[in-house]
Amino acid sequence: MSKNVGGIDRVLRIVIGLALLWYALLAPATGYNWVGWIGVVPLLTALIGNCPLYSIIGVNTCGVKKS
C-alpha cells in the first residue's frame, strides 16, 4: 500500500474524525449521535496514510514524487 494522503489532508482528517467521535460520545443525546462513529474512517485513513477511495479515483495528495 503506497501512501496517497498528504500532510494537510491528514491533519484535516484527524480534526474531522475527532470532532465526529466527540459528537458520538460526548455530545448531548439527539438520536443521531450514531452518525459520529463515521469519524473512525477519517482517523484510520489519516493514521495509515492511505485512502482506498483516493486509490480508486486516482487522487494523490501526498508530496511523494512518482518515478
mmCIF file of C-alpha atoms in Angstrom:
data_model
loop_
_atom_site.group_PDB
_atom_site.id
_atom_site.type_symbol
_atom_site.label_atom_id
_atom_site.label_comp_id
_atom_site.label_asym_id
_atom_site.label_seq_id
_atom_site.Cartn_x
_atom_site.Cartn_y
_atom_site.Cartn_z
ATOM 1 C CA MET A 1 0.000 0.000 0.000
ATOM 2 C CA SER A 2 1.514 3.281 -1.065
ATOM 3 C CA LYS A 3 0.743 6.487 0.759
ATOM 4 C CA ASN A 4 -1.689 8.796 -1.010
ATOM 5 C CA VAL A 5 -2.711 11.124 1.843
ATOM 6 C CA GLY A 6 -0.569 14.239 2.335
ATOM 7 C CA GLY A 7 0.190 16.308 5.439
ATOM 8 C CA ILE A 8 -2.596 18.891 5.315
ATOM 9 C CA ASP A 9 -5.074 16.212 4.289
ATOM 10 C CA ARG A 10 -4.006 14.092 7.276
ATOM 11 C CA VAL A 11 -4.447 16.961 9.733
ATOM 12 C CA LEU A 12 -7.917 17.735 8.375
ATOM 13 C CA ARG A 13 -8.903 14.061 8.590
ATOM 14 C CA ILE A 14 -7.747 13.868 12.205
ATOM 15 C CA VAL A 15 -9.640 17.032 13.185
ATOM 16 C CA ILE A 16 -12.823 15.911 11.424
ATOM 17 C CA GLY A 17 -12.543 12.381 12.807
ATOM 18 C CA LEU A 18 -12.063 13.591 16.377
ATOM 19 C CA ALA A 19 -14.940 16.054 16.055
ATOM 20 C CA LEU A 20 -17.268 13.326 14.815
ATOM 21 C CA LEU A 21 -16.204 10.946 17.585
ATOM 22 C CA TRP A 22 -16.734 13.699 20.143
ATOM 23 C CA TYR A 23 -20.250 14.099 18.784
ATOM 24 C CA ALA A 24 -20.872 10.353 19.058
ATOM 25 C CA LEU A 25 -19.556 10.008 22.600
ATOM 26 C CA LEU A 26 -19.857 13.295 24.459
ATOM 27 C CA ALA A 27 -22.476 15.499 22.824
ATOM 28 C CA PRO A 28 -25.981 15.627 24.304
ATOM 29 C CA ALA A 29 -28.131 12.769 23.015
ATOM 30 C CA THR A 30 -30.079 13.754 19.916
ATOM 31 C CA GLY A 31 -30.891 10.369 18.430
ATOM 32 C CA TYR A 32 -28.391 10.974 15.640
ATOM 33 C CA ASN A 33 -25.216 10.578 17.668
ATOM 34 C CA TRP A 34 -24.530 7.259 15.901
ATOM 35 C CA VAL A 35 -23.523 9.295 12.848
ATOM 36 C CA GLY A 36 -20.438 10.395 14.771
ATOM 37 C CA TRP A 37 -18.988 6.882 14.566
ATOM 38 C CA ILE A 38 -18.249 7.630 10.914
ATOM 39 C CA GLY A 39 -15.315 9.596 12.375
ATOM 40 C CA VAL A 40 -13.403 6.336 12.740
ATOM 41 C CA VAL A 41 -12.897 6.208 8.956
ATOM 42 C CA PRO A 42 -11.031 9.512 8.536
ATOM 43 C CA LEU A 43 -8.960 8.777 11.641
ATOM 44 C CA LEU A 44 -7.855 5.398 10.327
ATOM 45 C CA THR A 45 -7.060 6.709 6.856
ATOM 46 C CA ALA A 46 -5.019 9.536 8.404
ATOM 47 C CA LEU A 47 -3.081 7.143 10.623
ATOM 48 C CA ILE A 48 -2.217 4.666 7.870
ATOM 49 C CA GLY A 49 -1.690 7.362 5.223
ATOM 50 C CA ASN A 50 -3.733 5.580 2.588
ATOM 51 C CA CYS A 51 -7.287 6.285 1.464
ATOM 52 C CA PRO A 52 -8.910 3.462 -0.525
ATOM 53 C CA LEU A 53 -11.285 5.885 -2.257
ATOM 54 C CA TYR A 54 -8.334 8.012 -3.388
ATOM 55 C CA SER A 55 -6.768 4.870 -4.866
ATOM 56 C CA ILE A 56 -9.927 4.070 -6.822
ATOM 57 C CA ILE A 57 -10.350 7.561 -8.298
ATOM 58 C CA GLY A 58 -6.615 8.205 -8.770
ATOM 59 C CA VAL A 59 -6.123 11.090 -6.322
ATOM 60 C CA ASN A 60 -2.834 11.610 -4.501
ATOM 61 C CA THR A 61 -2.362 14.482 -2.028
ATOM 62 C CA CYS A 62 0.970 13.146 -0.795
ATOM 63 C CA GLY A 63 4.035 15.087 -1.868
ATOM 64 C CA VAL A 64 5.934 11.952 -2.873
ATOM 65 C CA LYS A 65 7.070 12.102 -6.480
ATOM 66 C CA LYS A 66 6.204 9.214 -8.761
ATOM 67 C CA SER A 67 9.108 7.661 -10.648
#
